[in-house]
Amino acid sequence: MPQSESAVSAGLAAAGPFSDAERAALYRAIETRRDVRGEFLPRPVPDAVVRRLLEAAHHAPSVGLMQPWNFLMIRSPDTRERVRQAFEAANAEAAALFTGERAALYRALKLEGIRTAPLNICVTCDRARGGPVVLGRTHNPDMDLYSTVCAVQNLWLAARAEGIGVGWVSIFDEGRMRAILGIPAGIAIVAYLCVGYVDRLHDRPELEVRRWAKRLPLDDLVFSEAWGRTEAADEPVAEGGIAPAGGGQS
């Protein structure tokens, strides 16, 4: 027998906008979040704070509520040193892919804080969790990976609110990392994070500060109804059949 409407509604809570202060704090966390590499302080992150970060990550949305994530906590200097060596080997390979001024700039960038951050977290995705058929994943098997990335973002934003920096290290050989951390086959490595307190952050993304790249204009990335169709193309045609200035598809 299907549940009655009243039984279903009993599990609902009131929804509405946050207060102005709460909303401002949320957007501030989003807009000032940075990929931290060289600003970590040696101060340990208390267990209670780490727990709050993990709870935030664990409250991320996941396809079919499969919650595919695990969080491997890494504090040992020996383990972190082996991870750093794996990074250095992969980073040398990556540097060889760039030429000219780009190569020189790449070699000048600091791309990890593995040893200086007091806590490292490897976030993984158990691709078998939830069984062979998962609601919402039937036609896109990568939804579990996307769900795990949502957990990473939740952790990152919560960390920003706590005054804690996070750096995502993506330059490593996966096989070597699996061997160091004992990660079995079937478990995907999604993110290796360096986590620690910071007392200052770049006011813009560091790669923008270092002139490696810059933020693209949002308006260039927003389409309407079909790929490549700009919002301006959907503006109503002015009286007389002449499109407003700037209208039409580019």
PDB file of C-alpha atoms in Angstrom:
ATOM      1  CA  MET A   1       0.000   0.000   0.000  1.00  0.00           C
ATOM      2  CA  PRO A   2       1.484   3.380  -0.966  1.00  0.00           C
ATOM      3  CA  GLN A   3       2.300   5.779   1.774  1.00  0.00           C
ATOM      4  CA  SER A   4      -0.319   8.408   2.426  1.00  0.00           C
ATOM      5  CA  GLU A   5       0.440  11.976   1.481  1.00  0.00           C
ATOM      6  CA  SER A   6       0.377  12.967   5.144  1.00  0.00           C
ATOM      7  CA  ALA A   7       2.923  10.258   6.031  1.00  0.00           C
ATOM      8  CA  VAL A   8       5.284  11.468   3.329  1.00  0.00           C
ATOM      9  CA  SER A   9       4.849  15.122   4.236  1.00  0.00           C
ATOM     10  CA  ALA A  10       5.629  14.309   7.863  1.00  0.00           C
ATOM     11  CA  GLY A  11       9.270  13.933   6.834  1.00  0.00           C
ATOM     12  CA  LEU A  12       9.457  17.396   5.299  1.00  0.00           C
ATOM     13  CA  ALA A  13      10.862  20.484   6.963  1.00  0.00           C
ATOM     14  CA  ALA A  14      10.132  24.109   6.274  1.00  0.00           C
ATOM     15  CA  ALA A  15      12.274  25.641   3.553  1.00  0.00           C
ATOM     16  CA  GLY A  16      13.043  29.245   2.799  1.00  0.00           C
ATOM     17  CA  PRO A  17      15.884  31.649   2.104  1.00  0.00           C
ATOM     18  CA  PHE A  18      18.707  32.138   4.578  1.00  0.00           C
ATOM     19  CA  SER A  19      19.036  35.395   6.442  1.00  0.00           C
ATOM     20  CA  ASP A  20      21.058  38.128   4.766  1.00  0.00           C
ATOM     21  CA  ALA A  21      24.035  37.390   7.030  1.00  0.00           C
ATOM     22  CA  GLU A  22      23.890  33.648   6.430  1.00  0.00           C
ATOM     23  CA  ARG A  23      23.586  34.114   2.681  1.00  0.00           C
ATOM     24  CA  ALA A  24      26.494  36.548   2.620  1.00  0.00           C
ATOM     25  CA  ALA A  25      28.657  34.102   4.577  1.00  0.00           C
ATOM     26  CA  LEU A  26      27.894  31.294   2.145  1.00  0.00           C
ATOM     27  CA  TYR A  27      28.771  33.369  -0.907  1.00  0.00           C
ATOM     28  CA  ARG A  28      31.892  34.654   0.823  1.00  0.00           C
ATOM     29  CA  ALA A  29      33.074  31.088   1.393  1.00  0.00           C
ATOM     30  CA  ILE A  30      32.471  30.271  -2.266  1.00  0.00           C
ATOM     31  CA  GLU A  31      34.133  33.396  -3.651  1.00  0.00           C
ATOM     32  CA  THR A  32      37.190  33.377  -1.366  1.00  0.00           C
ATOM     33  CA  ARG A  33      37.920  29.641  -1.476  1.00  0.00           C
ATOM     34  CA  ARG A  34      41.446  29.054  -2.769  1.00  0.00           C
ATOM     35  CA  ASP A  35      43.636  26.121  -3.742  1.00  0.00           C
ATOM     36  CA  VAL A  36      46.282  26.507  -1.033  1.00  0.00           C
ATOM     37  CA  ARG A  37      49.867  25.440  -1.607  1.00  0.00           C
ATOM     38  CA  GLY A  38      52.348  27.535   0.314  1.00  0.00           C
ATOM     39  CA  GLU A  39      50.421  29.294   3.076  1.00  0.00           C
ATOM     40  CA  PHE A  40      49.912  26.449   5.562  1.00  0.00           C
ATOM     41  CA  LEU A  41      50.666  26.978   9.242  1.00  0.00           C
ATOM     42  CA  PRO A  42      52.163  24.139  11.346  1.00  0.00           C
ATOM     43  CA  ARG A  43      49.304  24.374  13.857  1.00  0.00           C
ATOM     44  CA  PRO A  44      47.434  21.033  14.052  1.00  0.00           C
ATOM     45  CA  VAL A  45      43.770  20.893  13.134  1.00  0.00           C
ATOM     46  CA  PRO A  46      41.818  19.731  16.228  1.00  0.00           C
ATOM     47  CA  ASP A  47      39.924  16.469  15.948  1.00  0.00           C
ATOM     48  CA  ALA A  48      36.590  18.215  16.540  1.00  0.00           C
ATOM     49  CA  VAL A  49      37.213  20.549  13.593  1.00  0.00           C
ATOM     50  CA  VAL A  50      38.309  17.677  11.354  1.00  0.00           C
ATOM     51  CA  ARG A  51      35.097  15.906  12.287  1.00  0.00           C
ATOM     52  CA  ARG A  52      33.051  18.933  11.234  1.00  0.00           C
ATOM     53  CA  LEU A  53      34.791  18.984   7.863  1.00  0.00           C
ATOM     54  CA  LEU A  54      34.143  15.290   7.332  1.00  0.00           C
ATOM     55  CA  GLU A  55      30.504  15.683   8.378  1.00  0.00           C
ATOM     56  CA  ALA A  56      30.142  18.458   5.803  1.00  0.00           C
ATOM     57  CA  ALA A  57      31.645  16.197   3.142  1.00  0.00           C
ATOM     58  CA  HIS A  58      29.415  13.314   4.197  1.00  0.00           C
ATOM     59  CA  HIS A  59      26.336  15.509   3.725  1.00  0.00           C
ATOM     60  CA  ALA A  60      27.072  15.917   0.016  1.00  0.00           C
ATOM     61  CA  PRO A  61      24.463  14.727  -2.481  1.00  0.00           C
ATOM     62  CA  SER A  62      25.133  11.301  -3.980  1.00  0.00           C
ATOM     63  CA  VAL A  63      23.482   9.362  -6.775  1.00  0.00           C
ATOM     64  CA  GLY A  64      21.022   6.839  -5.374  1.00  0.00           C
ATOM     65  CA  LEU A  65      22.222   7.842  -1.901  1.00  0.00           C
ATOM     66  CA  MET A  66      25.106   5.402  -2.458  1.00  0.00           C
ATOM     67  CA  GLN A  67      27.579   7.610  -0.533  1.00  0.00           C
ATOM     68  CA  PRO A  68      30.575   6.121  -2.363  1.00  0.00           C
ATOM     69  CA  TRP A  69      33.241   8.114  -0.558  1.00  0.00           C
ATOM     70  CA  ASN A  70      35.906   7.159   1.967  1.00  0.00           C
ATOM     71  CA  PHE A  71      38.344   9.542   3.648  1.00  0.00           C
ATOM     72  CA  LEU A  72      41.878   8.264   4.243  1.00  0.00           C
ATOM     73  CA  MET A  73      43.502  10.467   6.891  1.00  0.00           C
ATOM     74  CA  ILE A  74      47.268  10.869   6.533  1.00  0.00           C
ATOM     75  CA  ARG A  75      49.292  12.520   9.278  1.00  0.00           C
ATOM     76  CA  SER A  76      52.498  10.464   9.411  1.00  0.00           C
ATOM     77  CA  PRO A  77      55.534  12.449   8.173  1.00  0.00           C
ATOM     78  CA  ASP A  78      56.916   9.230   6.664  1.00  0.00           C
ATOM     79  CA  THR A  79      53.792   8.557   4.617  1.00  0.00           C
ATOM     80  CA  ARG A  80      53.560  12.172   3.518  1.00  0.00           C
ATOM     81  CA  GLU A  81      57.205  12.116   2.443  1.00  0.00           C
ATOM     82  CA  ARG A  82      56.606   9.063   0.264  1.00  0.00           C
ATOM     83  CA  VAL A  83      53.588  10.785  -1.275  1.00  0.00           C
ATOM     84  CA  ARG A  84      55.682  13.904  -1.879  1.00  0.00           C
ATOM     85  CA  GLN A  85      58.317  11.847  -3.667  1.00  0.00           C
ATOM     86  CA  ALA A  86      55.591  10.358  -5.869  1.00  0.00           C
ATOM     87  CA  PHE A  87      54.420  13.875  -6.644  1.00  0.00           C
ATOM     88  CA  GLU A  88      57.946  15.056  -7.478  1.00  0.00           C
ATOM     89  CA  ALA A  89      58.440  12.225  -9.970  1.00  0.00           C
ATOM     90  CA  ALA A  90      55.124  12.914 -11.690  1.00  0.00           C
ATOM     91  CA  ASN A  91      55.685  16.671 -11.594  1.00  0.00           C
ATOM     92  CA  ALA A  92      58.996  16.289 -13.438  1.00  0.00           C
ATOM     93  CA  GLU A  93      57.146  14.375 -16.151  1.00  0.00           C
ATOM     94  CA  ALA A  94      54.476  17.070 -16.303  1.00  0.00           C
ATOM     95  CA  ALA A  95      57.044  19.874 -16.531  1.00  0.00           C
ATOM     96  CA  ALA A  96      58.577  18.218 -19.604  1.00  0.00           C
ATOM     97  CA  LEU A  97      55.279  18.665 -21.459  1.00  0.00           C
ATOM     98  CA  PHE A  98      55.582  22.458 -21.460  1.00  0.00           C
ATOM     99  CA  THR A  99      58.006  24.502 -23.542  1.00  0.00           C
ATOM    100  CA  GLY A 100      59.496  27.977 -23.585  1.00  0.00           C
ATOM    101  CA  GLU A 101      58.207  30.587 -21.151  1.00  0.00           C
ATOM    102  CA  ARG A 102      55.375  28.275 -20.138  1.00  0.00           C
ATOM    103  CA  ALA A 103      57.884  25.649 -19.000  1.00  0.00           C
ATOM    104  CA  ALA A 104      59.825  28.178 -16.934  1.00  0.00           C
ATOM    105  CA  LEU A 105      56.641  29.453 -15.320  1.00  0.00           C
ATOM    106  CA  TYR A 106      55.485  25.922 -14.558  1.00  0.00           C
ATOM    107  CA  ARG A 107      58.728  25.080 -12.779  1.00  0.00           C
ATOM    108  CA  ALA A 108      58.387  28.237 -10.681  1.00  0.00           C
ATOM    109  CA  LEU A 109      54.936  27.272  -9.411  1.00  0.00           C
ATOM    110  CA  LYS A 110      54.482  25.581  -6.049  1.00  0.00           C
ATOM    111  CA  LEU A 111      51.872  22.909  -6.689  1.00  0.00           C
ATOM    112  CA  GLU A 112      51.623  21.062  -3.381  1.00  0.00           C
ATOM    113  CA  GLY A 113      51.765  21.424   0.393  1.00  0.00           C
ATOM    114  CA  ILE A 114      52.119  17.746   1.241  1.00  0.00           C
ATOM    115  CA  ARG A 115      54.763  18.175   3.927  1.00  0.00           C
ATOM    116  CA  THR A 116      53.814  21.614   5.246  1.00  0.00           C
ATOM    117  CA  ALA A 117      50.102  20.882   5.745  1.00  0.00           C
ATOM    118  CA  PRO A 118      49.655  19.000   9.047  1.00  0.00           C
ATOM    119  CA  LEU A 119      46.889  16.828   7.578  1.00  0.00           C
ATOM    120  CA  ASN A 120      46.496  15.124   4.216  1.00  0.00           C
ATOM    121  CA  ILE A 121      43.228  13.477   3.173  1.00  0.00           C
ATOM    122  CA  CYS A 122      42.857  11.069   0.278  1.00  0.00           C
ATOM    123  CA  VAL A 123      39.229  10.982  -0.860  1.00  0.00           C
ATOM    124  CA  THR A 124      38.235   7.824  -2.686  1.00  0.00           C
ATOM    125  CA  CYS A 125      35.167   6.424  -4.457  1.00  0.00           C
ATOM    126  CA  ASP A 126      33.994   2.843  -3.902  1.00  0.00           C
ATOM    127  CA  ARG A 127      32.461   2.146  -7.308  1.00  0.00           C
ATOM    128  CA  ALA A 128      30.764  -1.071  -6.131  1.00  0.00           C
ATOM    129  CA  ARG A 129      28.951   0.490  -3.186  1.00  0.00           C
ATOM    130  CA  GLY A 130      25.212   0.234  -3.627  1.00  0.00           C
ATOM    131  CA  GLY A 131      25.382  -2.935  -5.703  1.00  0.00           C
ATOM    132  CA  PRO A 132      25.408  -3.542  -9.462  1.00  0.00           C
ATOM    133  CA  VAL A 133      22.365  -1.342 -10.176  1.00  0.00           C
ATOM    134  CA  VAL A 134      22.115   2.065  -8.503  1.00  0.00           C
ATOM    135  CA  LEU A 135      19.185   4.419  -8.900  1.00  0.00           C
ATOM    136  CA  GLY A 136      20.218   7.356 -11.072  1.00  0.00           C
ATOM    137  CA  ARG A 137      23.423   5.680 -12.254  1.00  0.00           C
ATOM    138  CA  THR A 138      21.836   3.299 -14.757  1.00  0.00           C
ATOM    139  CA  HIS A 139      22.712   5.437 -17.774  1.00  0.00           C
ATOM    140  CA  ASN A 140      25.718   7.373 -16.493  1.00  0.00           C
ATOM    141  CA  PRO A 141      28.109   5.124 -14.557  1.00  0.00           C
ATOM    142  CA  ASP A 142      30.344   8.068 -13.628  1.00  0.00           C
ATOM    143  CA  MET A 143      27.714   9.641 -11.376  1.00  0.00           C
ATOM    144  CA  ASP A 144      29.422   8.049  -8.370  1.00  0.00           C
ATOM    145  CA  LEU A 145      32.610   9.935  -9.209  1.00  0.00           C
ATOM    146  CA  TYR A 146      30.687  13.184  -9.571  1.00  0.00           C
ATOM    147  CA  SER A 147      29.042  12.535  -6.201  1.00  0.00           C
ATOM    148  CA  THR A 148      32.444  12.136  -4.565  1.00  0.00           C
ATOM    149  CA  VAL A 149      33.618  15.416  -6.074  1.00  0.00           C
ATOM    150  CA  CYS A 150      30.579  17.061  -4.449  1.00  0.00           C
ATOM    151  CA  ALA A 151      31.849  15.724  -1.114  1.00  0.00           C
ATOM    152  CA  VAL A 152      35.241  17.276  -1.806  1.00  0.00           C
ATOM    153  CA  GLN A 153      33.647  20.642  -2.538  1.00  0.00           C
ATOM    154  CA  ASN A 154      31.569  20.484   0.647  1.00  0.00           C
ATOM    155  CA  LEU A 155      34.709  19.806   2.672  1.00  0.00           C
ATOM    156  CA  TRP A 156      36.544  22.645   0.919  1.00  0.00           C
ATOM    157  CA  LEU A 157      33.851  25.228   1.623  1.00  0.00           C
ATOM    158  CA  ALA A 158      33.464  24.125   5.240  1.00  0.00           C
ATOM    159  CA  ALA A 159      37.240  24.399   5.630  1.00  0.00           C
ATOM    160  CA  ARG A 160      37.169  27.957   4.283  1.00  0.00           C
ATOM    161  CA  ALA A 161      34.554  28.870   6.889  1.00  0.00           C
ATOM    162  CA  GLU A 162      36.839  27.410   9.599  1.00  0.00           C
ATOM    163  CA  GLY A 163      39.885  29.411   8.449  1.00  0.00           C
ATOM    164  CA  ILE A 164      41.444  26.229   7.090  1.00  0.00           C
ATOM    165  CA  GLY A 165      43.115  26.001   3.689  1.00  0.00           C
ATOM    166  CA  VAL A 166      42.819  23.077   1.286  1.00  0.00           C
ATOM    167  CA  GLY A 167      45.073  22.209  -1.629  1.00  0.00           C
ATOM    168  CA  TRP A 168      44.123  19.576  -4.213  1.00  0.00           C
ATOM    169  CA  VAL A 169      47.133  17.604  -5.480  1.00  0.00           C
ATOM    170  CA  SER A 170      46.353  15.877  -8.781  1.00  0.00           C
ATOM    171  CA  ILE A 171      49.850  15.268 -10.144  1.00  0.00           C
ATOM    172  CA  PHE A 172      50.839  11.722  -9.248  1.00  0.00           C
ATOM    173  CA  ASP A 173      51.107   8.251 -10.713  1.00  0.00           C
ATOM    174  CA  GLU A 174      47.985   6.385  -9.621  1.00  0.00           C
ATOM    175  CA  GLY A 175      49.703   3.003  -9.308  1.00  0.00           C
ATOM    176  CA  ARG A 176      52.403   4.424  -7.082  1.00  0.00           C
ATOM    177  CA  MET A 177      49.849   6.209  -4.932  1.00  0.00           C
ATOM    178  CA  ARG A 178      47.821   3.019  -4.547  1.00  0.00           C
ATOM    179  CA  ALA A 179      50.928   1.179  -3.388  1.00  0.00           C
ATOM    180  CA  ILE A 180      51.841   3.848  -0.825  1.00  0.00           C
ATOM    181  CA  LEU A 181      48.342   4.070   0.664  1.00  0.00           C
ATOM    182  CA  GLY A 182      47.265   0.449   0.215  1.00  0.00           C
ATOM    183  CA  ILE A 183      44.219   1.357  -1.863  1.00  0.00           C
ATOM    184  CA  PRO A 184      42.707  -1.767  -3.481  1.00  0.00           C
ATOM    185  CA  ALA A 185      41.527  -2.211  -7.051  1.00  0.00           C
ATOM    186  CA  GLY A 186      37.974  -1.017  -7.627  1.00  0.00           C
ATOM    187  CA  ILE A 187      38.445   1.975  -5.341  1.00  0.00           C
ATOM    188  CA  ALA A 188      39.006   5.144  -7.370  1.00  0.00           C
ATOM    189  CA  ILE A 189      41.301   7.871  -6.090  1.00  0.00           C
ATOM    190  CA  VAL A 190      39.331  11.085  -6.567  1.00  0.00           C
ATOM    191  CA  ALA A 191      41.291  13.705  -4.621  1.00  0.00           C
ATOM    192  CA  TYR A 192      44.436  14.052  -2.553  1.00  0.00           C
ATOM    193  CA  LEU A 193      43.979  17.056  -0.272  1.00  0.00           C
ATOM    194  CA  CYS A 194      46.452  19.019   1.839  1.00  0.00           C
ATOM    195  CA  VAL A 195      44.633  20.528   4.824  1.00  0.00           C
ATOM    196  CA  GLY A 196      45.756  23.034   7.438  1.00  0.00           C
ATOM    197  CA  TYR A 197      45.180  26.428   9.018  1.00  0.00           C
ATOM    198  CA  VAL A 198      46.121  29.543   7.071  1.00  0.00           C
ATOM    199  CA  ASP A 199      46.256  33.172   8.152  1.00  0.00           C
ATOM    200  CA  ARG A 200      46.284  34.692   4.671  1.00  0.00           C
ATOM    201  CA  LEU A 201      45.102  33.761   1.192  1.00  0.00           C
ATOM    202  CA  HIS A 202      45.543  35.168  -2.274  1.00  0.00           C
ATOM    203  CA  ASP A 203      42.774  37.612  -3.147  1.00  0.00           C
ATOM    204  CA  ARG A 204      42.504  35.857  -6.525  1.00  0.00           C
ATOM    205  CA  PRO A 205      43.303  32.289  -7.590  1.00  0.00           C
ATOM    206  CA  GLU A 206      47.072  31.857  -7.385  1.00  0.00           C
ATOM    207  CA  LEU A 207      47.338  30.709 -11.008  1.00  0.00           C
ATOM    208  CA  GLU A 208      45.724  34.007 -11.979  1.00  0.00           C
ATOM    209  CA  VAL A 209      48.127  35.925  -9.742  1.00  0.00           C
ATOM    210  CA  ARG A 210      51.050  34.068 -11.383  1.00  0.00           C
ATOM    211  CA  ARG A 211      49.612  34.849 -14.836  1.00  0.00           C
ATOM    212  CA  TRP A 212      49.136  31.219 -15.761  1.00  0.00           C
ATOM    213  CA  ALA A 213      45.441  31.689 -16.565  1.00  0.00           C
ATOM    214  CA  LYS A 214      42.549  34.012 -15.762  1.00  0.00           C
ATOM    215  CA  ARG A 215      38.885  33.620 -14.936  1.00  0.00           C
ATOM    216  CA  LEU A 216      36.709  33.513 -18.040  1.00  0.00           C
ATOM    217  CA  PRO A 217      33.779  35.921 -18.352  1.00  0.00           C
ATOM    218  CA  LEU A 218      30.628  34.162 -17.126  1.00  0.00           C
ATOM    219  CA  ASP A 219      28.530  35.571 -19.962  1.00  0.00           C
ATOM    220  CA  ASP A 220      30.709  33.725 -22.482  1.00  0.00           C
ATOM    221  CA  LEU A 221      29.860  30.423 -20.795  1.00  0.00           C
ATOM    222  CA  VAL A 222      26.066  30.707 -20.554  1.00  0.00           C
ATOM    223  CA  PHE A 223      23.919  29.359 -23.388  1.00  0.00           C
ATOM    224  CA  SER A 224      20.134  29.351 -23.756  1.00  0.00           C
ATOM    225  CA  GLU A 225      18.034  26.371 -24.908  1.00  0.00           C
ATOM    226  CA  ALA A 226      20.726  24.989 -27.266  1.00  0.00           C
ATOM    227  CA  TRP A 227      24.510  24.786 -27.367  1.00  0.00           C
ATOM    228  CA  GLY A 228      26.100  28.003 -28.592  1.00  0.00           C
ATOM    229  CA  ARG A 229      22.898  30.035 -28.426  1.00  0.00           C
ATOM    230  CA  THR A 230      23.470  33.092 -26.264  1.00  0.00           C
ATOM    231  CA  GLU A 231      21.034  34.589 -23.828  1.00  0.00           C
ATOM    232  CA  ALA A 232      20.983  37.710 -25.985  1.00  0.00           C
ATOM    233  CA  ALA A 233      19.638  35.649 -28.874  1.00  0.00           C
ATOM    234  CA  ASP A 234      16.491  34.992 -26.844  1.00  0.00           C
ATOM    235  CA  GLU A 235      15.731  38.663 -26.220  1.00  0.00           C
ATOM    236  CA  PRO A 236      12.427  39.749 -27.744  1.00  0.00           C
ATOM    237  CA  VAL A 237      12.644  41.385 -31.140  1.00  0.00           C
ATOM    238  CA  ALA A 238      12.023  45.112 -30.931  1.00  0.00           C
ATOM    239  CA  GLU A 239       9.050  46.721 -32.641  1.00  0.00           C
ATOM    240  CA  GLY A 240       9.634  46.872 -36.373  1.00  0.00           C
ATOM    241  CA  GLY A 241      11.461  43.547 -36.467  1.00  0.00           C
ATOM    242  CA  ILE A 242      14.886  44.856 -35.448  1.00  0.00           C
ATOM    243  CA  ALA A 243      16.691  42.890 -32.763  1.00  0.00           C
ATOM    244  CA  PRO A 244      18.012  44.868 -29.767  1.00  0.00           C
ATOM    245  CA  ALA A 245      21.632  45.980 -29.935  1.00  0.00           C
ATOM    246  CA  GLY A 246      23.886  43.041 -29.268  1.00  0.00           C
ATOM    247  CA  GLY A 247      21.143  40.491 -30.066  1.00  0.00           C
ATOM    248  CA  GLY A 248      21.442  37.587 -32.442  1.00  0.00           C
ATOM    249  CA  GLN A 249      23.588  34.493 -32.335  1.00  0.00           C
ATOM    250  CA  SER A 250      27.316  35.015 -32.529  1.00  0.00           C
TER     251      SER A 250
END
